[in-house]
């Protein structure tokens, strides 16, 4: 990306043009030498700051990220001027180091295109790596003459990124993925003890402070707005610190990531512990704010920075809060465990997804399915790279979640947008001046809050539109009668199977919204797979779709329910013909983590082999064979007349050999009442016959 600078009447050198050489993406080299610091500031190449006695000094070159984030100050010399490290350092007069401090630039370079020395601005010593010397030749002519190969451009991008890991001694530390578990535990305890708030409410505030720290470490929030500035102020005046955060920093973040125009009015933050509903500082929690900032600061010192985020950061962060019993039900209802999400994504052949595909999660919760798909598909992810200040992906991603006019109901979509910030962090860190575009063209275009009683179920505009649907709909039977009545009152004709629960209505929405030939992966509870009241729905699935797979998941796979669940994979038929090909069934008993409240990681994970075998089956379903005892390839007639609980297709001896424990079925009082009603209806129908 090339940037426009104010070169008219600033300096003759800039007016002539040709000073800005593109390296890769938002990384570029500015070749100068006859332009002063003052002129560079007026042109917009340097940020607007006070340069005092440096205004007439003239650097030779700059390596820049974005429009004016100076990563390296360069002094160019003719060959032979310096031979040693000492002679190279002597080429950097004191003003270079003063300028570096003002620009927050940590690297100075002396080069003659054949020999190059890289100095740490704070220590004035050679930059080192953990394993020894840092050696990299900067050939300015090669860059400015556009002679870099693709590999060379990638190498320079990696080199400049390494400077983000410089420690205070000028040593480049190896990349380290963050593990936020200890941070989440400490912060959760502080907030809970101080406020007594439920874990899910604590979570939103922890995510908000994380975003604050994260954007500061990416140097998107700088100077007055930075985490370090607010943290340092909190040490001496906690009230002023919280007031400045509420009145300035939060507003700045919302300016950078604005609400959706004419949409649901949500953005990436909405904590309500440190600020009031109107956004003013909640000073009674100023001490708590100070404490939380300290925890984040200490964690940042331990881990060095929040820049290099493990993609599981947000998942592990949420899981820590899910473990707190008070919040399991509230959070679990929209949180699909990441191992299940990854297994569904792994079942897909992401490379075969059309470039202009329309992909939806109609019950998206915190956005795991859509964001994990982006994370696993460079072809899709690269469509979100800004070009000429615009983000115009060909692939369309859409996520819906139900809300209301209550602030509490906005939080799932806000968390989804916060998730998106983390998943797109590598692009946002490269394109710091495109935060508004990422908010408008990515976060707000992907995630939508539906403030109606029907939520997604009331949206009828997507008939035959989607190439792919990935979702885990809500499992609710109580109160569905009123939902069905409203559907009838509105004249919506999608729902004709009269299934028992919301999940049944969700399946009918999905079938209606899929293109002919489009596919869906849906996580469903055991009731829909076996209830007599859902027989018509199952028949409708077979009529309109091909069933590709049914995967049996163990009880307690999900936090908020002991129910058994299944992954159902279907493809909408292009012609109303009976399915001929077999379907894939698989019995999962281990999901890579314990199924208790602690959710500790385990090596045993049947989902991995399942997804591999499914992709092999998908390539040649009629010829596929396997000796894996957990897998059965079955004729479609297996599903035509009875239940779809495929785990019952394994004998007790098979289950014993696989180490599958017999599972007890648990249900709520409402579910038990529904079961009794269904039994009574079945008996009544039998008596009539």
XYZ file of C-alpha atoms in Angstrom:
689
model
C 0.000 0.000 0.000
C 1.311 3.455 -0.928
C 0.426 6.549 1.032
C -0.311 10.111 -0.034
C 1.871 12.771 1.548
C 1.743 16.559 1.415
C 4.746 17.208 -0.865
C 3.673 20.507 -2.470
C 5.913 23.344 -1.339
C 7.517 21.270 1.404
C 10.891 20.327 -0.072
C 12.331 20.052 -3.559
C 13.358 16.463 -2.948
C 9.823 15.393 -2.014
C 8.276 17.433 -4.835
C 10.319 15.459 -7.366
C 8.621 12.237 -6.171
C 10.059 8.730 -6.325
C 11.141 8.867 -2.683
C 8.647 6.212 -1.479
C 9.528 2.582 -2.309
C 7.041 -0.205 -1.602
C 8.401 -3.318 0.121
C 5.300 -5.349 1.061
C 1.751 -4.572 2.158
C 2.053 -1.487 4.406
C 5.853 -1.708 4.735
C 7.826 0.816 2.691
C 11.180 2.603 2.469
C 11.498 6.382 2.199
C 14.738 7.484 0.568
C 15.654 11.059 1.405
C 18.771 12.943 2.589
C 18.012 16.536 1.563
C 14.758 16.890 3.521
C 14.698 18.188 7.085
C 12.864 16.766 10.078
C 10.558 19.802 10.005
C 9.732 19.205 6.343
C 9.141 15.502 6.957
C 6.673 16.452 9.689
C 4.845 18.948 7.445
C 4.627 16.306 4.700
C 3.001 13.840 7.125
C 5.867 11.346 6.839
C 6.739 12.059 10.471
C 3.885 12.267 12.988
C 2.962 15.721 14.260
C 5.191 16.178 17.317
C 7.548 18.752 18.788
C 11.021 18.148 17.323
C 12.601 21.245 18.930
C 16.306 21.520 17.998
C 16.115 18.657 15.492
C 14.024 20.461 12.883
C 16.964 21.092 10.511
C 18.518 17.634 10.734
C 18.258 15.363 7.670
C 17.994 11.562 7.995
C 19.028 9.545 4.926
C 16.268 6.961 4.975
C 13.315 5.539 6.845
C 11.719 2.114 7.044
C 8.061 2.824 7.717
C 4.988 0.765 8.632
C 1.685 2.360 7.696
C 1.654 6.040 6.944
C 4.080 7.321 9.569
C 5.105 4.657 12.080
C 8.900 4.857 11.826
C 10.453 1.444 12.505
C 14.060 2.182 11.434
C 16.118 5.367 10.979
C 18.763 4.807 8.283
C 22.134 6.478 7.741
C 23.535 5.670 4.274
C 27.266 5.933 3.549
C 29.565 5.323 0.608
C 31.540 2.091 0.606
C 34.734 2.376 2.666
C 33.569 5.089 5.076
C 33.223 2.548 7.902
C 34.785 -0.842 8.445
C 33.971 -1.706 12.046
C 31.096 -1.518 14.509
C 32.788 1.410 16.263
C 33.169 3.355 13.009
C 29.552 2.642 12.052
C 28.307 3.857 15.424
C 30.353 7.057 14.983
C 28.295 7.749 11.835
C 25.216 8.104 14.035
C 25.547 11.507 15.649
C 23.627 12.206 18.849
C 20.644 13.807 17.120
C 19.743 10.454 15.573
C 19.203 8.943 19.021
C 17.201 11.950 20.215
C 15.001 11.726 17.120
C 14.528 7.979 17.672
C 13.319 8.649 21.210
C 10.749 11.217 20.017
C 9.527 8.831 17.300
C 9.508 5.835 19.663
C 11.773 4.148 17.109
C 13.961 1.426 18.581
C 16.253 0.673 15.628
C 18.962 2.701 13.844
C 20.804 1.352 10.838
C 24.107 2.281 9.161
C 24.640 0.784 5.696
C 26.749 1.139 2.571
C 24.647 -1.477 0.680
C 27.338 -4.093 1.335
C 27.930 -3.827 5.068
C 25.180 -3.099 7.544
C 25.108 -2.512 11.293
C 21.847 -2.433 13.288
C 21.884 -0.497 16.584
C 19.436 -0.459 19.461
C 18.352 3.147 20.030
C 18.114 2.854 23.831
C 21.446 1.138 24.535
C 23.441 2.300 21.451
C 24.655 -1.289 21.156
C 24.403 -3.748 18.275
C 21.101 -5.575 18.123
C 21.465 -9.270 18.952
C 19.265 -12.357 18.787
C 18.868 -14.975 21.495
C 21.352 -17.151 19.610
C 23.957 -14.502 18.702
C 24.579 -11.661 16.235
C 21.819 -10.193 14.085
C 23.016 -10.039 10.490
C 20.973 -8.572 7.665
C 22.281 -6.503 4.742
C 20.217 -3.443 3.890
C 20.741 -2.702 0.205
C 18.848 0.536 -0.302
C 19.276 0.495 -4.089
C 17.771 -2.968 -4.352
C 14.629 -1.716 -2.582
C 14.311 1.673 -4.270
C 14.967 0.213 -7.748
C 12.167 -2.337 -7.176
C 14.547 -5.284 -7.529
C 13.261 -7.315 -4.575
C 11.918 -10.800 -5.270
C 8.731 -12.027 -3.601
C 10.897 -14.004 -1.193
C 12.947 -10.888 -0.510
C 9.852 -8.857 0.315
C 8.607 -11.573 2.673
C 12.041 -11.707 4.306
C 12.012 -7.952 4.940
C 8.544 -8.167 6.435
C 9.723 -10.912 8.810
C 12.840 -8.897 9.684
C 10.939 -5.740 10.607
C 8.400 -7.787 12.574
C 11.255 -9.205 14.651
C 12.042 -5.717 15.936
C 8.710 -5.795 17.778
C 10.291 -8.382 20.081
C 13.275 -6.255 21.142
C 13.820 -6.292 24.891
C 15.350 -3.468 26.943
C 18.857 -4.802 26.237
C 18.409 -4.738 22.468
C 18.042 -8.509 22.125
C 15.400 -9.946 19.778
C 13.508 -12.532 21.762
C 11.920 -15.513 20.066
C 8.186 -15.266 19.394
C 6.181 -16.507 22.330
C 2.494 -17.300 22.148
C 0.558 -15.948 25.096
C -1.278 -18.131 27.574
C -3.860 -15.951 29.327
C -5.071 -18.538 31.821
C -3.308 -17.107 34.861
C -4.325 -13.571 33.897
C -7.979 -14.561 33.492
C -8.021 -16.299 36.868
C -6.432 -13.374 38.708
C -8.588 -10.700 37.099
C -11.786 -12.722 37.503
C -11.105 -13.087 41.221
C -10.442 -9.357 41.666
C -13.623 -8.293 39.841
C -15.823 -10.903 41.478
C -14.599 -10.157 45.001
C -14.978 -6.395 44.493
C -18.349 -6.351 42.744
C -20.022 -9.724 43.230
C -20.911 -9.624 39.518
C -21.656 -12.861 37.710
C -18.815 -14.335 35.642
C -20.366 -13.439 32.289
C -20.535 -9.758 33.311
C -16.940 -9.910 34.506
C -15.944 -11.403 31.164
C -17.084 -8.425 29.089
C -15.005 -6.057 31.196
C -11.901 -8.243 31.052
C -12.264 -8.408 27.255
C -12.578 -4.608 27.128
C -9.350 -4.044 29.087
C -7.658 -6.709 26.983
C -8.617 -4.780 23.835
C -7.240 -1.600 25.436
C -3.889 -3.283 26.148
C -3.835 -5.069 22.819
C -4.418 -1.903 20.758
C -1.763 -0.099 22.798
C 0.822 -2.817 22.172
C 0.019 -2.677 18.460
C 0.741 1.088 18.681
C -2.760 1.851 17.448
C -3.461 3.610 20.739
C -0.448 5.818 21.464
C 0.711 8.671 23.714
C -2.170 10.018 25.840
C -4.434 7.134 24.835
C -1.954 4.337 25.521
C -2.258 1.680 28.199
C 1.076 2.694 29.725
C -0.029 6.318 30.091
C -3.282 5.374 31.871
C -1.490 2.765 33.981
C 1.226 5.193 35.102
C -1.412 7.769 36.023
C -3.309 5.139 38.026
C -0.301 4.699 40.308
C -0.691 8.240 41.631
C -4.332 9.117 40.941
C -6.679 6.190 40.360
C -9.761 8.411 39.976
C -8.116 10.585 37.319
C -6.876 7.454 35.560
C -10.360 5.942 35.302
C -11.872 9.296 34.320
C -9.336 9.715 31.506
C -9.972 6.168 30.336
C -13.745 6.708 30.283
C -13.773 10.191 28.756
C -10.897 9.829 26.275
C -9.665 6.302 25.625
C -13.046 4.563 25.325
C -14.271 7.313 23.024
C -11.111 6.969 20.941
C -11.605 3.202 20.598
C -15.204 3.744 19.519
C -14.046 6.336 16.967
C -11.504 3.882 15.576
C -14.064 1.057 15.559
C -17.394 2.870 14.997
C -20.858 1.402 15.409
C -22.603 -0.028 12.392
C -24.415 2.629 10.362
C -28.144 2.014 10.503
C -27.475 -1.382 12.069
C -27.641 -2.766 15.595
C -25.551 0.037 17.123
C -22.901 -2.244 18.638
C -19.120 -1.982 18.540
C -16.244 -3.994 20.064
C -16.535 -2.846 23.707
C -19.380 -2.504 26.192
C -18.190 -3.204 29.732
C -20.365 -1.743 32.513
C -18.244 -2.165 35.637
C -15.716 0.619 35.108
C -18.173 2.949 33.366
C -21.869 3.684 33.790
C -24.560 2.968 31.202
C -23.984 6.505 29.866
C -20.227 5.928 29.543
C -19.111 8.043 32.499
C -16.400 6.859 34.882
C -17.766 4.654 37.679
C -15.396 6.050 40.322
C -16.534 3.664 43.033
C -14.604 1.028 41.064
C -11.492 3.174 40.561
C -9.423 1.027 42.935
C -10.552 -2.103 41.089
C -9.624 -0.443 37.777
C -6.163 0.325 39.159
C -5.782 -3.293 40.313
C -6.871 -4.751 36.972
C -4.495 -2.468 35.056
C -1.681 -3.657 37.289
C -2.504 -7.303 36.576
C -2.459 -6.652 32.828
C 0.782 -4.690 33.130
C 2.482 -7.467 35.119
C 1.274 -10.052 32.635
C 2.602 -7.871 29.815
C 5.997 -7.743 31.521
C 6.042 -11.524 31.872
C 4.956 -12.161 28.297
C 6.573 -8.999 26.818
C 3.614 -7.934 24.708
C 0.076 -8.728 23.641
C 1.073 -8.467 19.973
C 1.757 -12.117 19.299
C -1.560 -13.632 20.291
C -2.196 -17.327 20.348
C -5.382 -17.754 18.309
C -6.770 -19.734 21.259
C -6.417 -16.684 23.521
C -10.070 -15.698 23.380
C -11.252 -19.300 23.708
C -9.163 -20.003 26.782
C -10.166 -16.649 28.233
C -13.866 -17.467 27.822
C -13.398 -21.005 29.082
C -11.881 -19.730 32.326
C -15.089 -17.825 32.979
C -17.254 -20.736 31.906
C -15.658 -22.819 34.636
C -17.166 -20.563 37.276
C -20.432 -22.339 38.040
C -22.550 -19.186 38.272
C -21.896 -18.352 34.654
C -22.016 -21.749 32.994
C -25.620 -21.576 31.850
C -25.570 -17.941 30.722
C -22.323 -18.183 28.794
C -22.599 -21.782 27.655
C -25.758 -21.143 25.698
C -23.787 -19.341 22.998
C -20.344 -20.842 23.350
C -19.371 -23.854 21.249
C -16.168 -25.533 22.508
C -13.288 -24.759 20.174
C -12.397 -28.420 19.650
C -15.878 -29.002 18.221
C -15.640 -25.869 16.062
C -12.228 -26.933 14.747
C -13.463 -30.439 13.965
C -16.299 -29.013 11.855
C -13.900 -26.695 10.000
C -11.529 -29.637 9.490
C -14.369 -31.645 7.939
C -14.601 -29.011 5.219
C -12.293 -28.837 2.257
C -11.676 -25.111 2.726
C -9.660 -24.878 -0.485
C -12.721 -25.914 -2.487
C -14.929 -23.121 -1.128
C -15.743 -20.772 -4.041
C -14.000 -17.409 -3.921
C -17.362 -15.604 -3.992
C -19.100 -17.961 -1.552
C -21.841 -16.776 0.794
C -21.333 -18.332 4.228
C -23.605 -17.954 7.247
C -23.917 -18.807 10.914
C -27.557 -17.911 11.666
C -27.082 -18.408 15.427
C -23.503 -17.182 15.705
C -23.071 -16.420 19.414
C -19.487 -15.206 19.814
C -18.658 -15.992 16.184
C -16.467 -19.071 16.550
C -17.491 -20.928 13.386
C -17.062 -18.012 10.967
C -13.841 -16.721 12.517
C -12.236 -20.146 12.742
C -13.062 -20.682 9.068
C -11.259 -17.436 8.207
C -8.340 -18.484 10.384
C -7.995 -21.822 8.587
C -8.377 -20.453 5.036
C -5.626 -18.113 3.772
C -7.636 -17.790 0.545
C -10.485 -16.190 2.474
C -8.311 -14.309 4.973
C -6.291 -12.595 2.231
C -9.489 -11.116 0.793
C -9.612 -8.855 3.845
C -6.264 -7.173 3.128
C -6.972 -3.446 2.536
C -6.295 -2.154 -0.972
C -6.353 1.580 -1.681
C -7.947 2.154 1.701
C -10.822 -0.264 1.048
C -11.666 -3.778 2.222
C -13.799 -5.553 -0.366
C -13.810 -9.335 0.141
C -15.514 -11.483 -2.471
C -16.491 -14.067 0.136
C -19.511 -12.897 2.125
C -19.668 -13.907 5.779
C -22.862 -13.304 7.775
C -23.552 -14.044 11.439
C -26.826 -13.395 13.254
C -27.656 -13.493 16.931
C -30.882 -12.710 18.769
C -31.068 -9.673 21.035
C -33.453 -7.077 22.342
C -33.397 -3.465 23.438
C -31.776 -4.549 26.715
C -28.052 -3.802 27.060
C -27.467 -7.304 28.426
C -28.623 -8.830 25.130
C -26.063 -6.914 23.067
C -23.097 -8.622 24.609
C -22.859 -11.761 22.489
C -22.496 -9.709 19.292
C -20.046 -7.348 21.012
C -17.960 -10.374 22.009
C -18.181 -11.659 18.440
C -16.787 -8.352 17.159
C -14.084 -8.418 19.851
C -13.274 -11.957 18.664
C -12.967 -10.662 15.124
C -10.484 -8.034 16.304
C -8.294 -10.831 17.685
C -8.645 -13.091 14.646
C -7.778 -10.219 12.289
C -5.049 -8.863 14.588
C -2.227 -9.684 12.171
C -3.849 -7.565 9.446
C -4.857 -4.763 11.811
C -1.300 -4.549 13.142
C -0.046 -4.066 9.565
C -2.754 -1.610 8.544
C -3.053 0.576 11.624
C -4.767 3.385 9.758
C -7.546 1.081 8.519
C -9.279 0.436 11.863
C -12.440 2.235 10.766
C -12.555 0.173 7.565
C -12.132 -3.059 9.540
C -14.984 -2.030 11.801
C -17.348 -0.959 9.013
C -16.424 -3.439 6.283
C -15.579 -6.498 8.385
C -16.881 -6.617 11.968
C -20.157 -4.759 11.364
C -20.834 -6.420 8.018
C -20.275 -9.910 9.387
C -22.086 -9.767 12.735
C -25.679 -8.598 13.183
C -27.926 -8.382 16.248
C -31.586 -9.105 15.518
C -33.698 -7.199 18.060
C -36.961 -9.125 17.568
C -38.751 -11.952 19.363
C -38.084 -14.270 16.428
C -34.469 -13.232 15.929
C -32.963 -15.068 12.971
C -36.142 -17.110 12.564
C -37.928 -13.971 11.401
C -35.452 -13.307 8.553
C -36.881 -14.557 5.263
C -34.711 -12.750 2.716
C -32.071 -15.479 2.340
C -34.015 -18.151 0.454
C -31.617 -20.285 -1.682
C -28.672 -17.936 -0.982
C -25.946 -19.625 1.050
C -23.216 -21.954 -0.179
C -22.314 -22.977 3.365
C -23.969 -22.748 6.784
C -22.130 -23.617 10.008
C -24.040 -23.311 13.267
C -25.026 -24.518 16.712
C -28.654 -23.336 17.191
C -30.322 -22.881 20.598
C -31.882 -25.999 22.154
C -35.227 -24.887 23.589
C -38.633 -26.588 23.742
C -40.333 -24.529 26.454
C -42.124 -21.453 25.134
C -41.846 -22.516 21.489
C -45.654 -22.362 21.130
C -45.600 -18.564 21.382
C -42.796 -18.417 18.803
C -44.806 -20.585 16.416
C -47.867 -18.398 16.936
C -45.900 -15.276 16.021
C -44.535 -17.046 12.926
C -48.123 -17.801 11.849
C -49.247 -14.240 12.619
C -46.464 -12.877 10.396
C -47.366 -15.238 7.570
C -43.925 -16.875 7.410
C -44.225 -20.109 5.446
C -40.774 -21.627 5.931
C -41.739 -23.703 8.959
C -44.111 -26.538 8.046
C -42.787 -29.559 9.914
C -44.164 -28.430 13.297
C -41.176 -29.768 15.205
C -40.981 -29.596 18.985
C -38.131 -27.170 19.658
C -36.366 -24.068 18.405
C -33.664 -26.314 16.974
C -36.282 -27.822 14.633
C -37.291 -24.370 13.398
C -33.589 -23.594 12.973
C -33.087 -26.627 10.738
C -35.998 -25.569 8.510
C -34.535 -22.046 8.260
C -31.200 -23.549 7.245
C -32.698 -25.764 4.537
C -34.650 -22.822 3.126
C -31.558 -20.547 3.118
C -29.170 -23.034 1.466
C -28.578 -22.849 -2.264
C -29.321 -26.061 -4.139
C -25.981 -27.828 -3.820
C -25.096 -25.817 -0.687
C -24.032 -27.614 2.490
C -24.581 -27.183 6.211
C -22.933 -28.489 9.370
C -25.302 -28.194 12.331
C -24.804 -29.267 15.956
C -28.098 -30.678 17.255
C -29.383 -32.282 20.487
C -30.509 -35.891 20.752
C -34.212 -34.947 21.016
C -34.509 -33.802 17.421
C -32.865 -37.056 16.319
C -35.378 -39.284 18.068
C -38.615 -37.530 19.099
C -41.710 -38.841 17.389
C -42.893 -35.232 17.181
C -39.875 -34.458 14.975
C -40.400 -37.392 12.583
C -41.949 -35.067 9.977
C -38.914 -32.773 10.237
C -36.489 -35.663 9.746
C -38.515 -36.823 6.726
C -38.357 -33.286 5.338
C -34.570 -33.297 5.716
C -34.373 -36.532 3.718
C -36.745 -35.136 1.081
C -34.880 -31.893 0.485
C -31.296 -32.811 1.403
C -28.679 -35.495 1.189
C -27.419 -36.533 4.613
C -23.633 -36.637 4.443
C -22.779 -37.440 8.043
C -24.062 -37.860 11.571
C -21.376 -37.615 14.257
C -22.248 -38.712 17.787
C -20.692 -36.453 20.447
C -20.488 -37.564 24.082
C -22.661 -36.229 26.882
C -21.346 -33.017 28.482
C -19.509 -31.948 25.356
C -21.156 -28.578 25.997
C -20.787 -26.543 29.160
C -24.422 -25.681 29.719
C -26.093 -29.028 29.092
C -25.543 -32.716 29.906
C -27.390 -33.555 26.671
C -25.955 -35.790 24.010
C -25.395 -33.868 20.806
C -24.677 -34.684 17.178
C -23.011 -32.992 14.215
C -25.342 -33.275 11.219
C -23.873 -32.608 7.762
C -26.347 -32.114 4.898
C -26.323 -30.895 1.281
C -29.438 -29.393 -0.278
C -30.571 -31.431 -3.274
C -30.556 -29.936 -6.749
C -33.235 -32.455 -7.763
C -35.919 -34.126 -5.640
C -34.513 -37.631 -5.999
C -33.981 -40.231 -3.310
C -30.451 -40.251 -1.915
C -28.339 -43.080 -3.291
C -24.946 -42.538 -1.702
C -24.289 -43.791 1.850
C -23.756 -41.531 4.839
C -20.824 -41.329 7.248
C -21.419 -42.043 10.939
C -18.880 -41.834 13.733
C -18.891 -42.454 17.472
C -16.872 -39.846 19.408
C -16.134 -40.461 23.060
C -13.128 -38.158 23.656
C -13.024 -34.494 22.601
C -9.498 -33.437 23.664
C -10.550 -32.141 27.086
C -12.223 -33.405 30.226
C -15.993 -33.161 30.195
C -16.279 -31.831 33.732
C -16.372 -28.210 34.863
C -12.561 -27.948 34.826
C -12.166 -28.721 31.099
C -8.524 -29.735 31.364
C -6.787 -30.602 28.104
C -6.417 -34.283 27.204
C -4.359 -36.003 24.530
C -7.263 -38.287 23.626
C -9.321 -36.619 20.887
C -11.479 -38.713 18.542
C -12.490 -35.569 16.630
C -9.120 -35.461 14.856
C -9.403 -38.914 13.231
C -13.087 -38.322 12.550
C -12.482 -35.187 10.477
C -9.690 -36.851 8.483
C -11.817 -39.901 7.689
C -14.793 -37.728 6.764
C -12.770 -35.823 4.165
C -11.576 -39.126 2.702
C -15.153 -40.396 2.631
C -16.382 -37.178 0.952
C -13.945 -37.655 -1.929
C -15.279 -41.122 -2.848
C -18.324 -41.970 -0.684
C -19.357 -45.084 -2.612
C -15.886 -46.650 -2.554
C -14.721 -45.546 0.898
C -13.803 -48.274 3.390
C -12.153 -48.137 6.802
C -11.212 -50.520 9.606
C -11.711 -47.808 12.230
C -14.188 -49.305 14.687
C -15.615 -45.879 15.507
C -16.703 -45.321 11.914
C -19.643 -46.867 10.086
C -20.623 -46.142 6.468
C -24.361 -46.720 6.295
C -27.115 -46.932 3.717
C -29.552 -44.034 3.763
C -32.387 -46.495 4.456
C -31.066 -46.584 8.039
C -32.607 -43.112 8.565
C -35.913 -43.531 6.784
C -38.229 -45.049 9.354
C -36.897 -44.567 12.855
C -34.614 -42.575 15.104
C -31.274 -41.070 14.025
C -29.378 -41.867 17.239
C -26.519 -43.526 15.389
C -24.554 -44.327 18.563
C -27.072 -47.128 19.126
C -25.695 -48.833 16.000
C -22.647 -49.991 17.954
C -23.034 -53.177 19.985
C -22.171 -53.321 23.663
C -19.124 -55.421 22.774
C -17.988 -52.774 20.268
C -18.432 -50.038 22.832
C -16.553 -52.056 25.418
C -13.647 -52.520 23.003
C -13.637 -48.785 22.280
C -13.720 -47.944 25.975
C -17.025 -46.106 25.611
C -18.779 -45.690 28.925
C -22.519 -46.173 29.041
C -24.049 -42.733 29.369
C -27.078 -41.814 31.422
C -29.560 -39.406 29.896
C -30.295 -36.310 31.953
C -33.145 -33.909 31.356
C -34.726 -30.885 32.955
C -38.203 -30.890 34.516
C -39.582 -29.091 31.442
C -37.986 -31.655 29.123
C -39.440 -34.474 31.230
C -42.910 -32.902 30.972
C -42.503 -32.631 27.187
C -41.535 -36.307 27.058
C -44.625 -37.315 29.053
C -46.832 -35.260 26.697
C -45.250 -36.961 23.682
C -45.812 -40.423 25.197
C -49.450 -39.561 25.959
C -49.949 -38.371 22.375
C -48.397 -41.567 20.987
C -50.661 -43.732 23.180
C -53.716 -41.678 22.201
C -52.895 -42.033 18.488
C -52.431 -45.794 18.961
C -55.797 -46.156 20.728
C -57.544 -44.289 17.906
C -56.066 -46.683 15.360
